Amino acid sequence: MTALLALPPLAVTTTASATVTAAPYCYEEPSQPTADVSDLRARFTSSNWMQTLQAVYGRRWPSGQALAVAQARDKYWTQFVQTSSFEAFAESMMVAIHEETHMWDLDPARTRWNVHTAAWINASRQDTVVPLYDGFPRKEILPLIQDRLSDSMDGIYLRDRTQGEYHLQGVLAELNAGLTGLPAVTVLQEYIRGIGASNARDIAATNLRYLLLYLRVAKSRHPDYWTRIKNEPKLRELVLTQFLRTAYWLEKSAPYTGKLGSADADRITATNYSPANIAILEEFTGRRVRTDTQKNCTL
């Protein structure tokens, strides 16, 4: 299982409660996972990896290309990208894209820790200055987890003495990074040979679990905070998008369970669609969501 970097706090110097009447909405984004990249694979070297990265995603997943262009000058890429072969390179994209999403989202120019956040959604949408109003430690959701399906990540993000103290900022940031790491390897799955991307689906499902449980604890134990975030349109929109986006990419990656995730990812997803979780999502966002074969859509 690939261990991703835990988020450190950044040093920064710088109402509607009723159901919304709106047209149905489905989260989608362009991807062409069968586009031919054999020529790029043949030309791949340890010195042209960034050009290859941008070109491969330009053909298969434009959002990945756009993020790579935006972050091209970031010095940390080389800590995450493997260049020994094209296959190793493809496999390393889960961690590399995940971490570079953190780098974009948590840049102090965009995010003020626990005050407002940013999220790279896709090539055509980047949410910025999404108010958070602080929050409470995410470890408070632990009593609501009644299984061991996400136990390894629970240990990192919820039971850890430092990570467990992170608020909504940490919950949203990890989910957003998971939702770029998953498509990054879904569209390159035929080149993945090892275990470097083997928990991509689990990461997405688990971090959505954390968000839904965080909302439930907010309502039950922190009513003043619940009222504030529930009346924040940008945050409601982001939560809805991330729920639908998780469904979209979990469905796209489902044929590659085993290579891109364990069977536990689908078991966690089933709990995410429990009546209590769907109820809190719909109450928070003011939108009804589909739970049939089009889970990436609202009603």
CSV table of C-alpha atoms in Angstrom, one decimal:
chain,number,residue,atom,x,y,z
A,1,MET,CA,0.0,0.0,0.0
A,2,THR,CA,1.3,3.5,-0.9
A,3,ALA,CA,1.6,5.9,2.0
A,4,LEU,CA,1.0,9.4,1.1
A,5,LEU,CA,2.5,12.4,2.8
A,6,ALA,CA,0.5,13.7,5.8
A,7,LEU,CA,-0.5,17.3,5.6
A,8,PRO,CA,1.4,19.7,7.8
A,9,PRO,CA,-0.3,23.0,8.9
A,10,LEU,CA,0.9,25.8,6.8
A,11,ALA,CA,2.6,28.9,8.1
A,12,VAL,CA,0.7,31.7,6.6
A,13,THR,CA,1.4,35.4,6.8
A,14,THR,CA,-1.3,36.5,5.3
A,15,THR,CA,-28.7,30.8,3.6
A,16,ALA,CA,-30.0,28.8,2.6
A,17,SER,CA,-31.2,25.8,4.6
A,18,ALA,CA,-34.1,24.7,2.5
A,19,THR,CA,-33.8,22.3,-0.4
A,20,VAL,CA,-32.7,24.2,-3.6
A,21,THR,CA,-34.9,23.8,-6.7
A,22,ALA,CA,-32.4,23.3,-9.5
A,23,ALA,CA,-32.0,21.3,-12.6
A,24,PRO,CA,-30.3,17.9,-12.3
A,25,TYR,CA,-26.5,18.1,-12.5
A,26,CYS,CA,-24.0,15.4,-13.2
A,27,TYR,CA,-20.3,15.6,-12.5
A,28,GLU,CA,-18.2,14.7,-15.6
A,29,GLU,CA,-14.8,15.7,-17.1
A,30,PRO,CA,-13.1,14.8,-20.3
A,31,SER,CA,-10.9,11.7,-20.5
A,32,GLN,CA,-9.7,9.4,-23.3
A,33,PRO,CA,-8.1,6.4,-21.5
A,34,THR,CA,-7.6,4.5,-24.7
A,35,ALA,CA,-5.8,7.3,-26.6
A,36,ASP,CA,-2.6,6.0,-28.1
A,37,VAL,CA,0.5,7.0,-26.1
A,38,SER,CA,2.8,4.3,-27.4
A,39,ASP,CA,5.1,6.9,-29.2
A,40,LEU,CA,5.5,8.8,-25.9
A,41,ARG,CA,6.3,5.6,-24.1
A,42,ALA,CA,8.9,4.7,-26.7
A,43,ARG,CA,10.6,8.1,-26.3
A,44,PHE,CA,10.4,8.3,-22.5
A,45,THR,CA,13.7,9.0,-20.7
A,46,SER,CA,14.6,10.1,-17.2
A,47,SER,CA,15.2,13.6,-18.5
A,48,ASN,CA,12.0,14.2,-20.5
A,49,TRP,CA,9.5,13.0,-17.8
A,50,MET,CA,7.8,16.4,-17.5
A,51,GLN,CA,7.2,16.8,-21.2
A,52,THR,CA,6.0,13.2,-21.3
A,53,LEU,CA,3.7,13.8,-18.3
A,54,GLN,CA,2.1,16.8,-20.0
A,55,ALA,CA,1.8,15.1,-23.4
A,56,VAL,CA,0.3,11.8,-22.0
A,57,TYR,CA,-2.3,13.6,-20.0
A,58,GLY,CA,-2.9,16.0,-22.9
A,59,ARG,CA,-4.2,12.9,-24.8
A,60,ARG,CA,-5.9,11.0,-22.0
A,61,TRP,CA,-6.8,13.4,-19.2
A,62,PRO,CA,-6.7,17.2,-19.9
A,63,SER,CA,-7.2,18.1,-16.2
A,64,GLY,CA,-4.0,16.3,-15.4
A,65,GLN,CA,-2.2,18.1,-18.2
A,66,ALA,CA,-3.5,21.5,-16.9
A,67,LEU,CA,-2.4,20.8,-13.3
A,68,ALA,CA,1.1,19.7,-14.5
A,69,VAL,CA,1.4,22.9,-16.5
A,70,ALA,CA,0.3,25.0,-13.5
A,71,GLN,CA,2.8,23.2,-11.2
A,72,ALA,CA,5.6,22.6,-13.7
A,73,ARG,CA,8.1,24.7,-11.8
A,74,ASP,CA,7.4,23.1,-8.4
A,75,LYS,CA,10.7,21.7,-7.0
A,76,TYR,CA,9.0,18.8,-5.2
A,77,TRP,CA,8.0,16.8,-8.3
A,78,THR,CA,11.2,14.8,-8.3
A,79,GLN,CA,10.4,13.5,-4.8
A,80,PHE,CA,7.4,11.7,-6.2
A,81,VAL,CA,8.0,10.9,-9.8
A,82,GLN,CA,9.8,7.6,-10.7
A,83,THR,CA,11.8,7.7,-13.9
A,84,SER,CA,13.4,4.3,-14.2
A,85,SER,CA,10.9,3.2,-16.8
A,86,PHE,CA,7.6,4.4,-18.3
A,87,GLU,CA,5.7,1.8,-16.3
A,88,ALA,CA,7.3,3.1,-13.0
A,89,PHE,CA,6.5,6.6,-14.1
A,90,ALA,CA,2.9,5.8,-14.8
A,91,GLU,CA,2.5,4.0,-11.4
A,92,SER,CA,4.1,7.0,-9.6
A,93,MET,CA,1.5,9.4,-10.9
A,94,MET,CA,-1.0,8.6,-8.2
A,95,VAL,CA,1.3,10.0,-5.5
A,96,ALA,CA,2.8,12.7,-7.7
A,97,ILE,CA,-0.5,14.2,-8.9
A,98,HIS,CA,-2.0,13.8,-5.4
A,99,GLU,CA,0.9,15.7,-3.8
A,100,GLU,CA,1.1,18.4,-6.5
A,101,THR,CA,-2.7,18.9,-5.9
A,102,HIS,CA,-1.8,19.6,-2.3
A,103,MET,CA,0.9,22.0,-3.5
A,104,TRP,CA,-1.5,23.9,-5.6
A,105,ASP,CA,-4.4,23.9,-3.1
A,106,LEU,CA,-2.4,24.8,-0.1
A,107,ASP,CA,-0.2,27.5,-1.6
A,108,PRO,CA,-0.4,30.4,0.9
A,109,ALA,CA,-1.5,32.6,-1.9
A,110,ARG,CA,-4.8,30.5,-2.1
A,111,THR,CA,-5.3,28.9,1.3
A,112,ARG,CA,-5.3,30.3,4.8
A,113,TRP,CA,-5.2,27.3,7.1
A,114,ASN,CA,-8.6,26.7,8.8
A,115,VAL,CA,-9.9,30.1,7.5
A,116,HIS,CA,-10.4,29.4,3.8
A,117,THR,CA,-9.3,26.8,1.3
A,118,ALA,CA,-8.8,26.2,-2.4
A,119,ALA,CA,-9.4,23.1,-4.5
A,120,TRP,CA,-8.1,22.2,-8.0
A,121,ILE,CA,-11.2,20.4,-9.4
A,122,ASN,CA,-10.3,20.0,-13.0
A,123,ALA,CA,-9.0,21.9,-16.0
A,124,SER,CA,-12.0,24.2,-16.2
A,125,ARG,CA,-12.7,24.7,-12.5
A,126,GLN,CA,-10.6,25.7,-9.6
A,127,ASP,CA,-12.4,26.7,-6.4
A,128,THR,CA,-10.7,29.4,-4.3
A,129,VAL,CA,-11.4,31.3,-1.1
A,130,VAL,CA,-13.9,28.7,0.2
A,131,PRO,CA,-14.7,29.7,3.8
A,132,LEU,CA,-14.1,27.0,6.5
A,133,TYR,CA,-14.8,28.9,9.8
A,134,ASP,CA,-12.2,26.8,11.6
A,135,GLY,CA,-14.0,23.6,12.7
A,136,PHE,CA,-13.1,20.9,15.2
A,137,PRO,CA,-10.6,18.0,15.3
A,138,ARG,CA,-11.4,15.3,12.7
A,139,LYS,CA,-10.6,12.6,15.3
A,140,GLU,CA,-14.1,13.2,16.6
A,141,ILE,CA,-15.5,11.1,13.8
A,142,LEU,CA,-13.8,8.0,15.0
A,143,PRO,CA,-16.8,6.7,17.1
A,144,LEU,CA,-18.9,6.7,14.0
A,145,ILE,CA,-16.6,4.2,12.2
A,146,GLN,CA,-17.8,0.8,13.2
A,147,ASP,CA,-15.6,-1.3,10.9
A,148,ARG,CA,-12.0,-1.8,10.0
A,149,LEU,CA,-12.3,-1.1,6.3
A,150,SER,CA,-10.4,2.1,6.5
A,151,ASP,CA,-8.2,1.2,9.5
A,152,SER,CA,-4.8,1.9,7.9
A,153,MET,CA,-5.8,5.4,7.0
A,154,ASP,CA,-7.7,5.9,10.2
A,155,GLY,CA,-4.5,5.4,12.0
A,156,ILE,CA,-2.7,8.0,9.9
A,157,TYR,CA,-5.4,10.7,9.7
A,158,LEU,CA,-7.6,10.2,12.8
A,159,ARG,CA,-5.7,8.4,15.5
A,160,ASP,CA,-2.3,10.1,15.0
A,161,ARG,CA,-1.6,12.7,17.7
A,162,THR,CA,-1.0,15.5,15.2
A,163,GLN,CA,-3.1,14.5,12.2
A,164,GLY,CA,-6.2,13.7,14.3
A,165,GLU,CA,-6.3,17.3,15.5
A,166,TYR,CA,-6.7,18.7,11.9
A,167,HIS,CA,-10.1,20.4,11.2
A,168,LEU,CA,-12.2,20.6,8.1
A,169,GLN,CA,-9.2,22.0,6.2
A,170,GLY,CA,-7.4,18.6,6.4
A,171,VAL,CA,-10.5,16.6,5.5
A,172,LEU,CA,-11.2,18.6,2.4
A,173,ALA,CA,-7.6,18.8,1.3
A,174,GLU,CA,-7.0,15.0,1.5
A,175,LEU,CA,-10.3,14.3,-0.4
A,176,ASN,CA,-9.4,16.7,-3.2
A,177,ALA,CA,-5.9,15.3,-3.6
A,178,GLY,CA,-7.4,11.8,-3.6
A,179,LEU,CA,-9.7,12.8,-6.4
A,180,THR,CA,-6.8,13.8,-8.6
A,181,GLY,CA,-4.6,10.9,-7.7
A,182,LEU,CA,-7.3,8.4,-8.7
A,183,PRO,CA,-7.9,9.6,-12.3
A,184,ALA,CA,-4.2,10.1,-12.7
A,185,VAL,CA,-3.7,6.3,-12.7
A,186,THR,CA,-7.1,5.3,-13.9
A,187,VAL,CA,-6.3,6.7,-17.4
A,188,LEU,CA,-2.9,4.9,-17.3
A,189,GLN,CA,-3.9,1.6,-15.8
A,190,GLU,CA,-2.6,-0.7,-18.5
A,191,TYR,CA,1.0,0.5,-17.7
A,192,ILE,CA,0.8,-0.1,-14.0
A,193,ARG,CA,2.6,-3.3,-12.9
A,194,GLY,CA,3.3,-2.9,-9.2
A,195,ILE,CA,1.6,-1.7,-6.0
A,196,GLY,CA,2.3,2.0,-6.1
A,197,ALA,CA,-1.2,2.8,-7.0
A,198,SER,CA,-2.9,-0.1,-5.3
A,199,ASN,CA,-4.9,2.0,-2.9
A,200,ALA,CA,-6.1,4.8,-5.2
A,201,ARG,CA,-9.7,3.8,-5.0
A,202,ASP,CA,-9.6,3.3,-1.2
A,203,ILE,CA,-8.1,6.8,-0.7
A,204,ALA,CA,-11.0,8.4,-2.5
A,205,ALA,CA,-13.7,6.3,-0.8
A,206,THR,CA,-12.2,6.8,2.7
A,207,ASN,CA,-11.7,10.5,2.4
A,208,LEU,CA,-15.4,10.9,1.3
A,209,ARG,CA,-16.3,8.8,4.3
A,210,TYR,CA,-14.4,11.3,6.5
A,211,LEU,CA,-16.2,14.3,5.0
A,212,LEU,CA,-19.7,12.8,5.5
A,213,LEU,CA,-19.0,11.8,9.1
A,214,TYR,CA,-17.5,15.2,9.8
A,215,LEU,CA,-20.7,16.8,8.7
A,216,ARG,CA,-22.7,14.4,10.9
A,217,VAL,CA,-20.5,15.2,13.9
A,218,ALA,CA,-20.8,18.9,13.1
A,219,LYS,CA,-24.6,18.8,13.3
A,220,SER,CA,-24.8,16.6,16.4
A,221,ARG,CA,-22.0,18.1,18.5
A,222,HIS,CA,-21.2,21.5,17.1
A,223,PRO,CA,-24.5,23.1,16.2
A,224,ASP,CA,-23.2,26.7,16.0
A,225,TYR,CA,-20.5,25.5,13.6
A,226,TRP,CA,-23.0,23.4,11.6
A,227,THR,CA,-25.2,26.5,11.1
A,228,ARG,CA,-22.3,28.6,9.9
A,229,ILE,CA,-21.0,26.1,7.3
A,230,LYS,CA,-24.5,25.1,6.2
A,231,ASN,CA,-25.1,28.7,5.3
A,232,GLU,CA,-21.9,29.0,3.2
A,233,PRO,CA,-22.8,28.6,-0.5
A,234,LYS,CA,-19.3,28.0,-1.7
A,235,LEU,CA,-18.7,25.3,0.8
A,236,ARG,CA,-22.0,23.6,0.1
A,237,GLU,CA,-21.2,23.6,-3.6
A,238,LEU,CA,-17.7,22.2,-3.0
A,239,VAL,CA,-19.1,19.4,-0.8
A,240,LEU,CA,-21.7,18.4,-3.4
A,241,THR,CA,-19.2,18.5,-6.2
A,242,GLN,CA,-16.7,16.3,-4.3
A,243,PHE,CA,-19.4,13.7,-3.5
A,244,LEU,CA,-20.5,13.5,-7.2
A,245,ARG,CA,-16.9,13.5,-8.3
A,246,THR,CA,-16.0,10.6,-6.1
A,247,ALA,CA,-18.8,8.6,-7.5
A,248,TYR,CA,-17.7,9.5,-11.0
A,249,TRP,CA,-14.1,8.4,-10.7
A,250,LEU,CA,-14.9,5.3,-8.5
A,251,GLU,CA,-17.2,4.1,-11.3
A,252,LYS,CA,-14.5,4.8,-14.0
A,253,SER,CA,-11.9,2.9,-12.0
A,254,ALA,CA,-14.1,0.0,-10.9
A,255,PRO,CA,-12.9,-2.3,-13.7
A,256,TYR,CA,-9.4,-2.1,-12.2
A,257,THR,CA,-10.1,-3.1,-8.7
A,258,GLY,CA,-7.1,-5.1,-7.5
A,259,LYS,CA,-4.7,-2.9,-9.5
A,260,LEU,CA,-6.0,0.5,-8.3
A,261,GLY,CA,-7.7,-0.5,-5.1
A,262,SER,CA,-8.9,-3.2,-2.8
A,263,ALA,CA,-12.4,-4.6,-2.5
A,264,ASP,CA,-12.7,-2.6,0.6
A,265,ALA,CA,-13.1,0.6,-1.5
A,266,ASP,CA,-16.5,-0.7,-2.7
A,267,ARG,CA,-17.4,-1.7,0.9
A,268,ILE,CA,-16.5,1.7,2.2
A,269,THR,CA,-18.6,3.3,-0.6
A,270,ALA,CA,-21.6,1.2,0.4
A,271,THR,CA,-21.4,2.7,3.9
A,272,ASN,CA,-21.1,6.2,2.3
A,273,TYR,CA,-24.5,5.6,0.8
A,274,SER,CA,-26.1,4.7,4.1
A,275,PRO,CA,-29.3,6.5,4.9
A,276,ALA,CA,-27.6,8.6,7.6
A,277,ASN,CA,-24.8,9.7,5.3
A,278,ILE,CA,-27.1,10.5,2.3
A,279,ALA,CA,-29.4,12.4,4.7
A,280,ILE,CA,-26.6,14.6,6.0
A,281,LEU,CA,-25.3,15.3,2.5
A,282,GLU,CA,-28.7,16.3,1.2
A,283,GLU,CA,-29.5,18.4,4.2
A,284,PHE,CA,-26.1,20.2,4.0
A,285,THR,CA,-26.1,20.8,0.3
A,286,GLY,CA,-29.9,21.3,-0.2
A,287,ARG,CA,-29.7,18.9,-3.2
A,288,ARG,CA,-31.0,15.3,-3.6
A,289,VAL,CA,-28.5,12.9,-5.1
A,290,ARG,CA,-29.0,9.7,-7.2
A,291,THR,CA,-28.2,6.4,-5.6
A,292,ASP,CA,-28.8,4.2,-8.6
A,293,THR,CA,-26.4,3.6,-11.5
A,294,GLN,CA,-25.9,7.3,-12.0
A,295,LYS,CA,-24.4,8.2,-8.7
A,296,ASN,CA,-22.5,11.1,-10.2
A,297,CYS,CA,-25.7,13.0,-10.6
A,298,THR,CA,-28.3,15.0,-8.6
A,299,LEU,CA,-32.0,14.6,-8.9
